[in-house]
Amino acid sequence: MNGSGTKGRAGRAGGQASAGDLLQLVRTGRATTRGALQQVTGLSRATVGQRLDRLFRAGWLREGAGGPVDSPLGGRPSITLEFDDAHAVVLAADLDTRHARAAVLSLGGDLLAEHSGALAIQDGPDAVLGELGGWFAALLEKAGRGADEVCGIGLAVPGPVDSASGRVVQPPMMPGWDGYDIRGRLARAFTEHTGAGPVPVLVDNDANLMAYGEQRTGYPDCSAFVLVKVSTGIGAGVVVGGTIYRGIDGGAGDIGHIRVPEGAGALCRCGSYGCLAALASGGAVAGRLAEAGVPAASGSDVRDLLASGHPEAVGLAREAGRQVGDVLATVVTLLNPGVLMIAGDLAGTPFVTGVRELLYQRALPRSTARLEVVTSRLGERAGLVGAGALVVEHLYAPERVEERLLELGV
């Protein structure tokens, strides 16, 4: 957060920084001593002390080691303030078409327990979300944490999400999920399996959350970051200024449904012909391999074939990369990102080589001069890390902090 954001909020609250603003300053490292908080906010020592006291009583702040002595005359070192990321945990899950991952994370993003397994999205939201509730209960036991320590749940899904409602909107790969109350069902499943009270549930697109997790952990200084996930389908996540860019109703980044001339005869899952995903996704490559007599039904099957160096899979993956790279030349020209990350089942050397070939051939040199084209650092955990971070940023945003402190009676 920048300084203007803090001042803007403080002005709306009556001209003074709130306890939530102080917590944000500590969490982001902009001010980590009482003196620094006074200097940044203009609050008196007594007022800073009162507001910090509320955060200490909530268990959200702790005192760290003493900082350096700034005065040439010496004196006692300033006691630093730290966000206590052990006072609660977050649950996160990342759904794919045929399998899922779930985890318990600390508020700082560390994975405390993790599970992955088969979970078919085509079984419908009631069954899938109910199963996730059982996974969460087992994971909490594995992590040695109580259900009452959970402050929220984050869920990544392979479809466009209206962030205001948490519902997916016409998802091509999620039959039976359109408009379903995912938040409500997952909250109930958590309660059914743990006996704990309801907790907030946040839902977002998987590519968005992968991008968010990767940008925050590996490229925090990149102001324009794009991640393209190529698995059974194709989607992109865009992080601008440290915030996920979703468009007006969650449809941003849906590049898999851009029409491409070469795919004119290819029928997509969305019902249209010519979509990029119908031509160059892991599912499309799997279909071509199956036609050639190679057992493959999904992006994960293609990933396994690529890992073994299967020559036909390698050739098709490189060609798919070229087709995606052609579209990405437009994306890069439009967004001018500093980092373009390729992730998902096909994100290996053959595919990335194909992307580079067409991207650098078609995009303007100015658009690619400072561009890094990289592959995922977090791998299959990116969506989990992003989902956890989304929950933490929501619950500890300054305006939400004030509401939660009042609910706690502090």
Coordinates of C-alpha atoms in Angstrom, one line a residue, residues 27-395:
R27 CA 2.2 -5.7 8.0
T28 CA 3.7 -4.0 4.9
G29 CA 6.9 -3.0 6.8
R30 CA 6.3 0.7 6.2
A31 CA 6.3 1.5 9.9
T32 CA 7.3 -1.1 12.5
T33 CA 7.9 1.0 15.7
R34 CA 5.6 3.2 17.7
G35 CA 7.8 6.2 16.8
A36 CA 7.6 5.4 13.1
L37 CA 3.8 5.0 13.3
Q38 CA 3.5 8.4 14.9
Q39 CA 5.7 9.9 12.2
V40 CA 3.8 8.4 9.3
T41 CA 0.3 9.0 10.6
G42 CA 0.7 12.2 12.6
L43 CA -1.1 10.6 15.6
S44 CA 0.0 11.4 19.1
R45 CA 1.9 8.9 21.2
A46 CA -1.1 8.2 23.4
T47 CA -3.5 7.6 20.4
V48 CA -1.0 5.3 18.7
G49 CA -0.7 3.4 22.0
Q50 CA -4.5 3.1 22.4
R51 CA -4.9 1.7 18.9
L52 CA -2.0 -0.7 19.1
D53 CA -3.5 -2.0 22.4
R54 CA -6.6 -3.1 20.6
L55 CA -4.5 -5.0 18.1
F56 CA -2.4 -6.6 20.9
R57 CA -5.6 -7.7 22.7
A58 CA -7.0 -9.2 19.5
G59 CA -3.7 -11.2 19.3
W60 CA -2.8 -9.8 15.9
L61 CA 0.4 -7.9 16.9
R62 CA 3.4 -8.9 18.9
E63 CA 6.6 -7.3 19.9
G64 CA 9.8 -8.3 18.1
A65 CA 13.4 -7.6 18.8
G66 CA 14.7 -4.1 19.4
G67 CA 15.6 -2.1 16.4
P68 CA 18.7 0.1 15.9
V69 CA 19.3 3.2 17.9
D70 CA 18.8 6.1 15.6
S71 CA 20.0 8.9 18.0
P72 CA 23.8 9.6 18.0
L73 CA 23.4 10.1 21.8
G74 CA 22.5 6.4 22.2
G75 CA 19.7 5.2 24.3
R76 CA 17.3 2.3 24.4
P77 CA 16.6 0.6 21.0
S78 CA 13.1 0.9 19.7
I79 CA 11.0 -2.2 20.1
T80 CA 9.8 -3.4 16.7
L81 CA 6.2 -4.5 16.1
E82 CA 5.3 -7.6 14.1
F83 CA 2.1 -9.1 12.6
D84 CA 1.6 -12.3 14.5
D85 CA 1.0 -14.7 11.7
A86 CA 0.5 -17.7 14.0
H87 CA -2.7 -16.5 15.7
A88 CA -4.9 -18.1 13.1
V89 CA -4.8 -20.2 10.0
V90 CA -6.3 -20.2 6.5
L91 CA -7.8 -23.1 4.5
A92 CA -7.3 -23.1 0.8
A93 CA -8.3 -25.4 -2.1
D94 CA -7.5 -25.4 -5.8
L95 CA -10.0 -27.3 -8.0
D96 CA -9.0 -28.6 -11.5
T97 CA -11.3 -30.6 -13.8
R98 CA -10.3 -34.0 -12.4
H99 CA -8.3 -33.5 -9.3
A100 CA -7.9 -31.0 -6.4
R101 CA -5.4 -29.8 -3.9
A102 CA -6.1 -28.5 -0.4
A103 CA -4.0 -27.1 2.4
V104 CA -3.8 -25.4 5.8
L105 CA -1.7 -22.3 5.6
S106 CA -0.3 -19.8 8.1
L107 CA -1.3 -16.2 7.7
G108 CA 2.2 -15.7 6.3
G109 CA 1.6 -18.2 3.5
D110 CA 3.5 -21.2 4.9
L111 CA 1.9 -24.6 4.1
L112 CA 1.3 -26.4 7.3
A113 CA -0.5 -29.5 5.8
E114 CA -1.4 -30.4 2.3
H115 CA -3.5 -33.0 0.4
S116 CA -4.1 -33.8 -3.2
G117 CA -6.4 -36.3 -4.8
A118 CA -8.9 -37.2 -7.4
L119 CA -12.0 -35.0 -7.4
A120 CA -14.1 -34.6 -10.6
I121 CA -15.6 -31.2 -11.1
Q122 CA -18.3 -32.8 -13.3
D123 CA -19.7 -34.5 -10.1
G124 CA -21.3 -31.1 -9.3
P125 CA -20.8 -28.5 -6.6
D126 CA -22.8 -30.2 -3.8
A127 CA -20.7 -33.3 -3.9
V128 CA -17.3 -31.7 -4.6
L129 CA -17.6 -29.0 -1.9
G130 CA -18.9 -31.5 0.6
E131 CA -15.8 -33.6 -0.1
L132 CA -13.6 -30.6 0.4
G133 CA -15.1 -30.1 3.8
G134 CA -13.9 -33.6 4.8
W135 CA -10.5 -32.9 3.4
F136 CA -10.3 -29.7 5.5
A137 CA -11.2 -31.5 8.7
A138 CA -8.5 -34.1 8.1
L139 CA -5.9 -31.5 7.2
L140 CA -6.5 -29.5 10.4
E141 CA -5.9 -32.6 12.5
K142 CA -2.8 -33.3 10.5
A143 CA -1.5 -29.8 11.1
G144 CA -2.4 -29.9 14.8
R145 CA -4.6 -26.9 14.5
G146 CA -8.2 -26.4 15.8
A147 CA -11.1 -25.6 13.6
D148 CA -11.7 -22.5 15.8
E149 CA -8.4 -21.2 14.6
V150 CA -9.6 -21.0 11.0
C151 CA -10.2 -17.3 10.0
G152 CA -11.3 -18.0 6.4
I153 CA -11.3 -20.3 3.3
G154 CA -10.0 -19.5 -0.1
L155 CA -11.1 -21.5 -3.2
A156 CA -9.7 -21.5 -6.7
V157 CA -11.9 -22.8 -9.5
P158 CA -11.3 -23.3 -13.3
G159 CA -13.9 -20.8 -14.5
P160 CA -14.8 -17.1 -14.5
V161 CA -16.0 -15.8 -11.1
D162 CA -18.1 -12.8 -10.2
S163 CA -16.0 -11.7 -7.2
A164 CA -18.9 -9.8 -5.7
S165 CA -21.1 -12.9 -5.3
G166 CA -18.5 -15.6 -5.4
R167 CA -20.5 -17.5 -8.1
V168 CA -19.1 -18.8 -11.4
V169 CA -20.5 -17.4 -14.5
Q170 CA -21.2 -19.7 -17.5
P171 CA -18.1 -21.9 -16.8
P172 CA -17.3 -24.1 -19.9
M173 CA -15.5 -26.7 -17.9
M174 CA -17.8 -26.8 -14.8
P175 CA -21.2 -28.3 -15.7
G176 CA -23.8 -27.7 -13.1
W177 CA -21.9 -24.9 -11.3
D178 CA -23.2 -21.8 -13.1
G179 CA -24.6 -19.4 -10.5
Y180 CA -24.3 -21.9 -7.7
D181 CA -23.8 -20.6 -4.1
I182 CA -20.3 -21.9 -3.7
R183 CA -19.5 -19.7 -0.6
G184 CA -22.6 -20.9 1.3
R185 CA -22.1 -24.6 0.5
L186 CA -18.4 -24.7 1.3
A187 CA -19.0 -22.8 4.6
R188 CA -21.7 -25.4 5.5
A189 CA -19.4 -28.3 4.6
F190 CA -16.7 -26.9 6.8
T191 CA -19.1 -26.6 9.7
E192 CA -20.6 -30.1 9.0
H193 CA -17.2 -31.8 9.2
T194 CA -15.6 -29.8 12.0
G195 CA -18.4 -28.6 14.2
A196 CA -17.0 -25.0 14.1
G197 CA -19.0 -21.9 13.3
P198 CA -19.2 -20.4 9.8
V199 CA -16.1 -18.6 8.4
P200 CA -15.8 -16.3 5.4
V201 CA -15.3 -18.0 2.1
L202 CA -13.7 -16.3 -0.9
V203 CA -13.8 -17.7 -4.4
D204 CA -11.8 -16.7 -7.5
N205 CA -10.6 -18.0 -10.8
D206 CA -7.6 -20.4 -10.6
A207 CA -5.4 -18.5 -13.0
N208 CA -6.1 -15.3 -11.1
L209 CA -5.0 -16.9 -7.8
M210 CA -2.0 -18.6 -9.3
A211 CA -0.9 -15.2 -10.7
Y212 CA -1.5 -13.5 -7.3
G213 CA 0.5 -16.2 -5.4
E214 CA 3.4 -16.1 -7.9
Q215 CA 3.5 -12.3 -8.1
R216 CA 3.4 -11.8 -4.3
T217 CA 6.1 -14.4 -3.5
G218 CA 8.4 -14.1 -6.4
Y219 CA 7.9 -10.7 -8.1
P220 CA 6.5 -8.3 -5.5
D221 CA 8.1 -5.3 -7.3
C222 CA 6.5 -6.1 -10.7
S223 CA 3.7 -3.7 -11.3
A224 CA 2.2 -5.5 -14.3
F225 CA 2.4 -9.3 -14.1
V226 CA 0.6 -11.9 -16.4
L227 CA 0.4 -15.6 -15.8
V228 CA -1.0 -18.0 -18.4
K229 CA -2.2 -21.4 -17.3
V230 CA -2.3 -24.0 -20.0
S231 CA -3.7 -27.3 -18.7
T232 CA -6.9 -29.0 -19.8
G233 CA -8.1 -25.4 -20.7
I234 CA -6.3 -22.0 -21.1
G235 CA -6.7 -19.0 -18.9
A236 CA -4.7 -16.0 -17.7
G237 CA -4.4 -14.1 -14.5
V238 CA -3.3 -10.4 -14.4
V239 CA -2.0 -8.6 -11.4
V240 CA -1.6 -4.8 -11.8
G241 CA -0.2 -2.7 -9.0
G242 CA -0.3 -5.6 -6.6
T243 CA -4.1 -6.2 -7.2
I244 CA -5.8 -8.9 -9.3
Y245 CA -7.4 -7.3 -12.4
R246 CA -10.8 -9.1 -12.9
G247 CA -12.7 -6.8 -15.3
I248 CA -16.2 -5.8 -14.5
D249 CA -17.6 -9.2 -13.7
G250 CA -14.7 -11.6 -13.5
G251 CA -14.2 -12.2 -17.2
A252 CA -10.7 -10.7 -17.6
G253 CA -8.0 -13.1 -18.7
D254 CA -10.2 -15.6 -20.4
I255 CA -7.8 -15.9 -23.4
G256 CA -8.7 -19.5 -24.1
H257 CA -11.8 -18.3 -25.8
I258 CA -10.2 -15.8 -28.2
R259 CA -11.0 -16.9 -31.7
V260 CA -8.0 -17.9 -33.9
P261 CA -8.1 -18.5 -37.7
E262 CA -6.3 -21.8 -37.5
G263 CA -8.9 -23.3 -35.2
A264 CA -12.0 -22.5 -37.4
G265 CA -13.1 -26.1 -37.5
A266 CA -12.3 -26.9 -33.8
L267 CA -15.3 -27.2 -31.5
C268 CA -14.6 -25.7 -28.0
R269 CA -16.2 -26.8 -24.7
C270 CA -18.0 -23.4 -24.6
G271 CA -19.9 -24.4 -27.7
S272 CA -18.2 -22.1 -30.2
Y273 CA -15.7 -23.0 -33.0
G274 CA -12.2 -21.6 -33.3
C275 CA -11.3 -20.9 -29.7
L276 CA -7.6 -20.9 -28.8
A277 CA -8.4 -23.6 -26.1
A278 CA -9.9 -25.9 -28.7
L279 CA -6.7 -25.7 -30.7
A280 CA -3.8 -25.4 -28.2
S281 CA -4.9 -26.4 -24.7
G282 CA -3.7 -29.6 -22.9
G283 CA -7.1 -31.1 -23.6
A284 CA -6.7 -30.3 -27.4
V285 CA -3.2 -31.8 -27.4
A286 CA -4.5 -34.9 -25.6
G287 CA -7.2 -35.2 -28.2
R288 CA -4.7 -35.2 -31.0
L289 CA -2.6 -37.7 -29.3
A290 CA -5.6 -40.0 -28.7
E291 CA -6.4 -39.8 -32.4
A292 CA -2.9 -41.0 -33.1
G293 CA -3.3 -43.9 -30.8
V294 CA -1.5 -42.5 -27.8
P295 CA -3.4 -42.9 -24.5
A296 CA -4.2 -39.3 -23.3
A297 CA -7.4 -37.7 -22.1
S298 CA -6.4 -34.5 -20.3
G299 CA -3.6 -32.0 -19.8
S300 CA -2.2 -34.0 -16.9
D301 CA -1.8 -37.0 -19.3
V302 CA 0.1 -34.8 -21.7
R303 CA 2.3 -33.5 -18.9
D304 CA 3.3 -37.1 -18.0
L305 CA 4.1 -37.9 -21.7
L306 CA 6.2 -34.7 -21.9
A307 CA 8.1 -35.7 -18.8
S308 CA 9.0 -39.0 -20.4
G309 CA 10.1 -37.3 -23.6
H310 CA 7.4 -38.7 -25.8
P311 CA 8.3 -37.4 -29.3
E312 CA 4.8 -36.8 -30.6
A313 CA 3.7 -35.1 -27.4
V314 CA 6.8 -32.9 -27.6
G315 CA 6.1 -31.8 -31.1
L316 CA 2.4 -31.1 -30.5
A317 CA 3.3 -29.1 -27.3
R318 CA 5.7 -26.9 -29.2
E319 CA 3.2 -26.2 -31.9
A320 CA 0.6 -25.4 -29.2
G321 CA 3.1 -23.0 -27.7
R322 CA 3.5 -21.2 -31.0
Q323 CA -0.3 -20.8 -31.3
V324 CA -0.6 -19.5 -27.8
G325 CA 2.5 -17.2 -28.4
D326 CA 0.7 -15.7 -31.4
V327 CA -2.2 -14.6 -29.1
L328 CA 0.2 -13.5 -26.3
A329 CA 1.9 -11.1 -28.7
T330 CA -1.3 -9.0 -28.5
V331 CA -1.7 -9.5 -24.8
V332 CA 1.9 -8.3 -24.2
T333 CA 1.4 -5.3 -26.5
L334 CA -1.8 -4.3 -24.7
L335 CA -0.7 -4.8 -21.1
N336 CA 3.1 -4.2 -21.4
P337 CA 3.9 -6.6 -18.4
G338 CA 7.3 -6.9 -16.8
V339 CA 6.8 -10.7 -16.3
L340 CA 4.9 -13.2 -18.4
M341 CA 4.7 -16.5 -16.6
I342 CA 3.8 -19.8 -18.3
A343 CA 2.2 -22.3 -15.9
G344 CA 0.1 -25.5 -16.0
D345 CA 0.5 -29.0 -17.3
L346 CA 2.1 -27.9 -20.6
A347 CA 4.5 -25.4 -19.1
G348 CA 7.7 -27.3 -20.1
T349 CA 10.5 -26.5 -22.5
P350 CA 8.8 -27.5 -25.7
F351 CA 5.7 -25.4 -25.1
V352 CA 7.6 -22.4 -23.8
T353 CA 10.0 -22.6 -26.7
G354 CA 7.0 -22.4 -29.1
V355 CA 5.6 -19.4 -27.1
R356 CA 8.9 -17.5 -27.4
E357 CA 9.2 -18.1 -31.1
L358 CA 5.9 -16.5 -32.0
L359 CA 5.8 -13.9 -29.2
Y360 CA 9.1 -12.3 -30.1
Q361 CA 8.4 -12.6 -33.8
R362 CA 4.9 -10.9 -33.6
A363 CA 5.2 -8.4 -30.7
L364 CA 6.8 -5.0 -31.1
P365 CA 10.4 -5.0 -29.8
R366 CA 9.5 -2.2 -27.4
S367 CA 6.9 -4.4 -25.8
T368 CA 9.4 -7.3 -25.2
A369 CA 12.6 -5.3 -24.5
R370 CA 12.1 -5.5 -20.7
L371 CA 9.9 -8.6 -20.6
E372 CA 10.8 -11.7 -18.6
V373 CA 9.2 -14.9 -19.9
V374 CA 9.5 -17.4 -17.1
T375 CA 7.8 -20.6 -15.8
S376 CA 6.1 -21.1 -12.5
R377 CA 8.1 -21.0 -9.2
L378 CA 5.4 -22.4 -7.0
G379 CA 4.3 -25.1 -9.3
E380 CA 1.1 -26.9 -8.3
R381 CA 1.0 -24.9 -5.1
A382 CA 0.6 -21.5 -6.7
G383 CA -3.2 -21.5 -6.5
L384 CA -3.2 -22.5 -2.9
V385 CA -0.7 -19.8 -2.0
G386 CA -2.8 -17.2 -3.9
A387 CA -6.1 -18.4 -2.3
G388 CA -4.6 -18.1 1.1
A389 CA -3.2 -14.6 0.4
L390 CA -6.5 -13.5 -1.0
V391 CA -8.2 -14.4 2.3
V392 CA -5.5 -12.7 4.5
E393 CA -5.6 -9.5 2.4
H394 CA -9.4 -9.4 2.7
L395 CA -9.6 -10.1 6.4

